[in-house]
Short mmCIF file of C-alpha atoms in Angstrom, two decimals:
data_model
loop_
_atom_site.label_atom_id
_atom_site.label_comp_id
_atom_site.label_asym_id
_atom_site.label_seq_id
_atom_site.Cartn_x
_atom_site.Cartn_y
_atom_site.Cartn_z
CA UNK A 216 -35.53 -1.73 -15.91
CA UNK A 217 -32.73 -4.08 -14.93
CA UNK A 218 -32.96 -7.56 -13.40
CA UNK A 219 -29.70 -9.11 -12.24
CA UNK A 220 -29.47 -12.79 -11.35
CA UNK A 221 -33.06 -12.95 -10.12
CA UNK A 222 -34.36 -16.18 -8.61
CA UNK A 223 -37.77 -16.84 -7.17
CA UNK A 224 -39.33 -19.92 -5.56
CA UNK A 225 -42.96 -20.45 -4.61
CA UNK A 226 -43.58 -21.91 -1.14
CA UNK A 227 -39.83 -22.55 -0.82
CA UNK A 228 -40.33 -25.63 -3.01
CA UNK A 229 -41.33 -24.74 -6.56
CA UNK A 230 -38.77 -22.78 -8.61
CA UNK A 231 -40.23 -20.12 -10.90
CA UNK A 232 -37.10 -18.21 -11.93
CA UNK A 233 -33.45 -19.20 -11.82
CA UNK A 234 -30.71 -16.56 -12.11
CA UNK A 235 -32.56 -14.44 -14.62
CA UNK A 236 -30.82 -11.30 -15.90
CA UNK A 237 -32.66 -8.93 -18.24
CA UNK A 238 -32.44 -5.27 -19.21
CA UNK A 239 -35.46 -3.54 -20.73
CA UNK A 240 -34.63 -0.24 -22.38
CA UNK A 241 -36.87 2.79 -22.59
CA UNK A 242 -39.28 2.56 -25.52
CA UNK A 243 -38.48 -1.11 -26.22
CA UNK A 244 -41.08 -3.78 -26.95
CA UNK A 245 -40.04 -7.07 -25.37
CA UNK A 246 -41.88 -10.40 -25.69
CA UNK A 247 -41.34 -13.09 -23.04
CA UNK A 248 -41.84 -16.57 -24.48
CA UNK A 249 -41.75 -20.07 -23.10
CA UNK A 250 -43.89 -23.01 -22.06
CA UNK A 251 -46.54 -22.76 -19.36
CA UNK A 252 -44.96 -22.53 -15.94
CA UNK A 253 -41.55 -21.37 -17.15
CA UNK A 254 -41.61 -18.13 -15.11
CA UNK A 255 -42.89 -15.47 -17.50
CA UNK A 256 -45.78 -14.35 -15.32
CA UNK A 257 -43.62 -14.36 -12.21
CA UNK A 258 -41.13 -12.07 -13.90
CA UNK A 259 -43.93 -9.67 -14.82
CA UNK A 260 -45.08 -9.63 -11.18
CA UNK A 261 -41.54 -8.76 -10.12
CA UNK A 262 -41.38 -5.99 -12.70
CA UNK A 263 -44.64 -4.62 -11.24
CA UNK A 264 -43.46 -4.87 -7.64
CA UNK A 265 -46.12 -7.41 -6.72
CA UNK A 266 -43.60 -10.00 -5.59
CA UNK A 267 -39.91 -9.74 -4.77
CA UNK A 268 -37.03 -12.01 -5.76
CA UNK A 269 -35.47 -14.42 -3.30
CA UNK A 270 -32.09 -13.61 -4.78
CA UNK A 271 -30.75 -11.00 -7.19
CA UNK A 272 -31.83 -7.40 -7.69
CA UNK A 273 -34.45 -5.46 -9.64
CA UNK A 274 -33.85 -1.79 -10.49
CA UNK A 275 -36.32 0.52 -12.22
CA UNK A 276 -35.74 4.14 -13.24
CA UNK A 277 -32.36 4.03 -11.52
CA UNK A 278 -33.71 2.93 -8.12
CA UNK A 279 -33.80 -0.49 -6.48
CA UNK A 280 -37.32 -1.85 -6.22
CA UNK A 281 -37.61 -3.63 -2.87
CA UNK A 282 -40.35 -4.35 -0.39
CA UNK A 283 -38.94 -1.72 1.95
CA UNK A 284 -38.77 0.92 -0.77
CA UNK A 285 -42.34 0.26 -1.87
CA UNK A 286 -43.50 0.82 1.71
CA UNK A 287 -42.29 4.41 1.29
CA UNK A 288 -45.30 6.36 0.04
CA UNK A 289 -43.39 8.73 -2.20
CA UNK A 290 -41.38 5.96 -3.84
CA UNK A 291 -44.46 3.74 -4.22
CA UNK A 292 -46.59 6.44 -5.80
CA UNK A 293 -43.82 7.31 -8.23
CA UNK A 294 -43.28 3.69 -9.24
CA UNK A 295 -46.98 2.84 -9.47
CA UNK A 296 -47.66 5.85 -11.68
CA UNK A 297 -44.90 4.81 -14.11
CA UNK A 298 -45.60 1.07 -14.40
CA UNK A 299 -48.94 -0.53 -15.32
CA UNK A 300 -49.83 -4.25 -15.40
CA UNK A 301 -52.65 -5.79 -17.41
CA UNK A 302 -53.42 -9.25 -16.06
CA UNK A 303 -54.28 -12.24 -18.18
CA UNK A 304 -57.56 -12.66 -16.31
CA UNK A 305 -59.50 -9.40 -16.46
CA UNK A 306 -61.87 -10.63 -13.71
CA UNK A 307 -58.92 -10.41 -11.30
CA UNK A 308 -58.38 -6.77 -12.22
CA UNK A 309 -61.82 -5.25 -12.73
CA UNK A 310 -63.89 -4.93 -9.53
CA UNK A 311 -65.63 -1.52 -9.28
CA UNK A 312 -69.42 -1.06 -9.59
CA UNK A 313 -69.18 0.75 -12.94
CA UNK A 314 -66.68 1.06 -15.75
CA UNK A 315 -66.12 4.76 -15.05
CA UNK A 316 -65.45 4.07 -11.39
CA UNK A 317 -63.04 1.29 -12.36
CA UNK A 318 -61.03 3.63 -14.56
CA UNK A 319 -61.09 6.36 -11.89
CA UNK A 320 -59.87 4.11 -9.08
CA UNK A 321 -56.13 4.30 -9.74
CA UNK A 322 -55.86 8.06 -10.31
CA UNK A 323 -58.01 8.80 -7.23
CA UNK A 324 -55.81 6.54 -5.14
CA UNK A 325 -52.86 8.61 -6.35
CA UNK A 326 -54.58 11.78 -5.17
CA UNK A 327 -55.41 13.27 -8.56
CA UNK A 328 -58.03 16.05 -8.53
CA UNK A 329 -61.49 14.81 -9.47
CA UNK A 330 -61.67 17.24 -12.43
CA UNK A 331 -58.43 15.84 -13.89
CA UNK A 332 -59.60 12.27 -13.37
CA UNK A 333 -62.91 12.90 -15.14
CA UNK A 334 -61.13 14.43 -18.11
CA UNK A 335 -58.78 11.47 -18.38
CA UNK A 336 -61.67 9.00 -18.11
CA UNK A 337 -63.34 10.61 -21.11
CA UNK A 338 -60.11 10.53 -23.12
CA UNK A 339 -59.45 6.85 -22.40
CA UNK A 340 -63.05 5.75 -22.99
CA UNK A 341 -62.92 7.39 -26.40
CA UNK A 342 -59.47 6.08 -27.23
CA UNK A 343 -60.53 2.48 -26.55
CA UNK A 344 -63.97 2.79 -28.12
CA UNK A 345 -65.90 2.06 -24.94
CA UNK A 346 -67.75 5.32 -24.29
CA UNK A 347 -71.04 3.41 -24.34
CA UNK A 348 -69.80 1.20 -21.48
CA UNK A 349 -69.12 4.01 -19.02
CA UNK A 350 -72.08 3.37 -16.77
CA UNK A 351 -72.22 -0.40 -17.18
CA UNK A 352 -71.29 -2.84 -14.43
CA UNK A 353 -68.15 -4.81 -15.35
CA UNK A 354 -69.77 -8.15 -14.50
CA UNK A 355 -72.25 -7.53 -17.32
CA UNK A 356 -69.52 -7.21 -19.96
CA UNK A 357 -68.15 -9.73 -22.41
CA UNK A 358 -64.57 -10.98 -22.09
CA UNK A 359 -63.36 -8.61 -24.80
CA UNK A 360 -65.12 -5.64 -23.21
CA UNK A 361 -63.63 -6.47 -19.80
CA UNK A 362 -60.18 -6.58 -21.39
CA UNK A 363 -60.72 -3.09 -22.81
CA UNK A 364 -61.80 -1.83 -19.39
CA UNK A 365 -58.76 -3.41 -17.72
CA UNK A 366 -56.51 -1.72 -20.28
CA UNK A 367 -58.32 1.60 -19.75
CA UNK A 368 -57.74 1.36 -15.99
CA UNK A 369 -54.00 1.23 -16.72
CA UNK A 370 -53.77 3.69 -19.60
CA UNK A 371 -55.64 6.37 -17.62
CA UNK A 372 -52.44 6.74 -15.54
CA UNK A 373 -50.36 7.23 -18.71
CA UNK A 374 -47.58 4.93 -17.47
CA UNK A 375 -44.17 4.75 -19.11
CA UNK A 376 -44.01 0.96 -18.87
CA UNK A 377 -46.92 -1.35 -19.66
CA UNK A 378 -46.79 -5.05 -18.74
CA UNK A 379 -49.14 -7.49 -20.49
CA UNK A 380 -49.65 -11.09 -19.36
CA UNK A 381 -50.89 -13.23 -22.27
CA UNK A 382 -52.95 -10.31 -23.65
CA UNK A 383 -54.57 -12.18 -26.54
CA UNK A 384 -55.56 -15.30 -24.58
CA UNK A 385 -59.26 -16.24 -24.63
CA UNK A 386 -60.23 -13.34 -26.87
CA UNK A 387 -62.23 -13.56 -30.10
CA UNK A 388 -60.22 -12.91 -33.32
CA UNK A 389 -61.56 -9.38 -33.80
CA UNK A 390 -60.60 -8.32 -30.26
CA UNK A 391 -57.21 -10.03 -30.63
CA UNK A 392 -56.50 -8.04 -33.77
CA UNK A 393 -57.63 -4.80 -32.10
CA UNK A 394 -55.37 -5.46 -29.12
CA UNK A 395 -52.34 -6.31 -31.23
CA UNK A 396 -52.80 -3.05 -33.13
CA UNK A 397 -53.18 -1.13 -29.85
CA UNK A 398 -49.95 -2.57 -28.47
CA UNK A 399 -48.14 -1.62 -31.67
CA UNK A 400 -49.60 1.89 -31.45
CA UNK A 401 -48.51 2.25 -27.83
CA UNK A 402 -45.01 1.20 -28.85
CA UNK A 403 -44.92 3.78 -31.63
CA UNK A 404 -45.98 6.35 -29.06
CA UNK A 405 -42.87 5.65 -27.00
CA UNK A 406 -44.27 3.32 -24.34
CA UNK A 407 -42.07 0.52 -23.04
CA UNK A 408 -43.90 -2.78 -23.51
CA UNK A 409 -43.13 -6.11 -21.83
CA UNK A 410 -45.51 -8.93 -22.62
CA UNK A 411 -45.69 -12.62 -21.90
CA UNK A 412 -47.22 -14.47 -24.82
CA UNK A 413 -47.57 -17.81 -26.62
CA UNK A 414 -48.83 -16.15 -29.77
CA UNK A 415 -45.98 -16.49 -32.26
CA UNK A 416 -48.10 -15.03 -35.06
CA UNK A 417 -48.08 -11.51 -33.58
CA UNK A 418 -44.40 -11.21 -32.63
CA UNK A 419 -43.31 -9.17 -35.63
CA UNK A 420 -45.97 -6.56 -34.76
CA UNK A 421 -45.72 -6.37 -30.96
CA UNK A 422 -42.01 -7.03 -30.27
CA UNK A 423 -38.59 -5.67 -31.08
CA UNK A 424 -36.90 -8.38 -29.03
CA UNK A 425 -37.90 -11.84 -27.88
CA UNK A 426 -36.67 -13.32 -24.61
CA UNK A 427 -37.04 -17.10 -24.48
CA UNK A 428 -37.38 -19.12 -21.27
CA UNK A 429 -36.65 -22.81 -20.89
CA UNK A 430 -38.78 -25.13 -18.81
CA UNK A 431 -35.90 -24.96 -16.29
CA UNK A 432 -37.00 -21.38 -15.53
CA UNK A 433 -34.04 -19.57 -17.01
CA UNK A 434 -33.45 -17.46 -20.12
CA UNK A 435 -31.93 -19.51 -22.93
CA UNK A 436 -32.07 -17.10 -25.88
CA UNK A 437 -32.73 -13.53 -26.98
CA UNK A 438 -33.52 -12.77 -30.60
CA UNK A 439 -35.49 -10.60 -32.96
CA UNK A 440 -38.90 -11.97 -33.95
CA UNK A 441 -37.54 -12.96 -37.39
CA UNK A 442 -34.53 -14.75 -35.85
CA UNK A 443 -36.69 -16.62 -33.38
CA UNK A 444 -39.32 -17.72 -35.88
CA UNK A 445 -36.57 -18.96 -38.19
CA UNK A 446 -35.10 -21.18 -35.43
CA UNK A 447 -37.39 -24.19 -35.36
CA UNK A 448 -34.96 -26.16 -33.23
CA UNK A 449 -35.04 -23.56 -30.47
CA UNK A 450 -38.82 -23.33 -30.60
CA UNK A 451 -39.12 -27.10 -30.25
CA UNK A 452 -36.57 -27.26 -27.44
CA UNK A 453 -38.58 -24.86 -25.28
CA UNK A 454 -41.94 -26.47 -26.16
CA UNK A 455 -43.32 -23.55 -28.17
CA UNK A 456 -44.14 -25.66 -31.24
#
């Protein structure tokens, strides 16, 4: 995935990104860091094809990702099957009557055979330890359980790239630890991970590279987790400590 000189403004008045250039390599784990409102979530939405830059270009898997291209069914299905996005707020992502139906929604939209979908549902439920939730209604679940279901609805597609927006926010410590270990495991399995986070304590586990945004909505530094955590001046300048 390659972003070149991307800028984005909300309502033509509120800048979210200013001339952002970023390359994410296959199998890399990248953490996006910065203060609230610096543009991390907007960049994730661009990487998922949910919004489109006002200026600059975004290319994924060797093809430009544009509004016109995503209106092409073949291109859209290919892109959507290769990139998954797990929102910060699971309530915005989980909407089906039961957990099993939620997990099945994406593959069925892609035209997968029902038999294949049912097999994948079983695999993902077991992988995430939520077999007992299969017939439950999502609105009955705890925050941590909803997060697992949201993740399952993405992993069922077996995407190459997984985007996480503040994945550990508002979770209890046990679920946070589980999720950090899952992200690390996905990385070891060859998945490309891009995550926006404020959680400095998990960087050495979930990231190979840290991309730091200023409050002026641009990238000001790239570093390894160790390099970033050793640079107190930088962390203070971008309001992370």
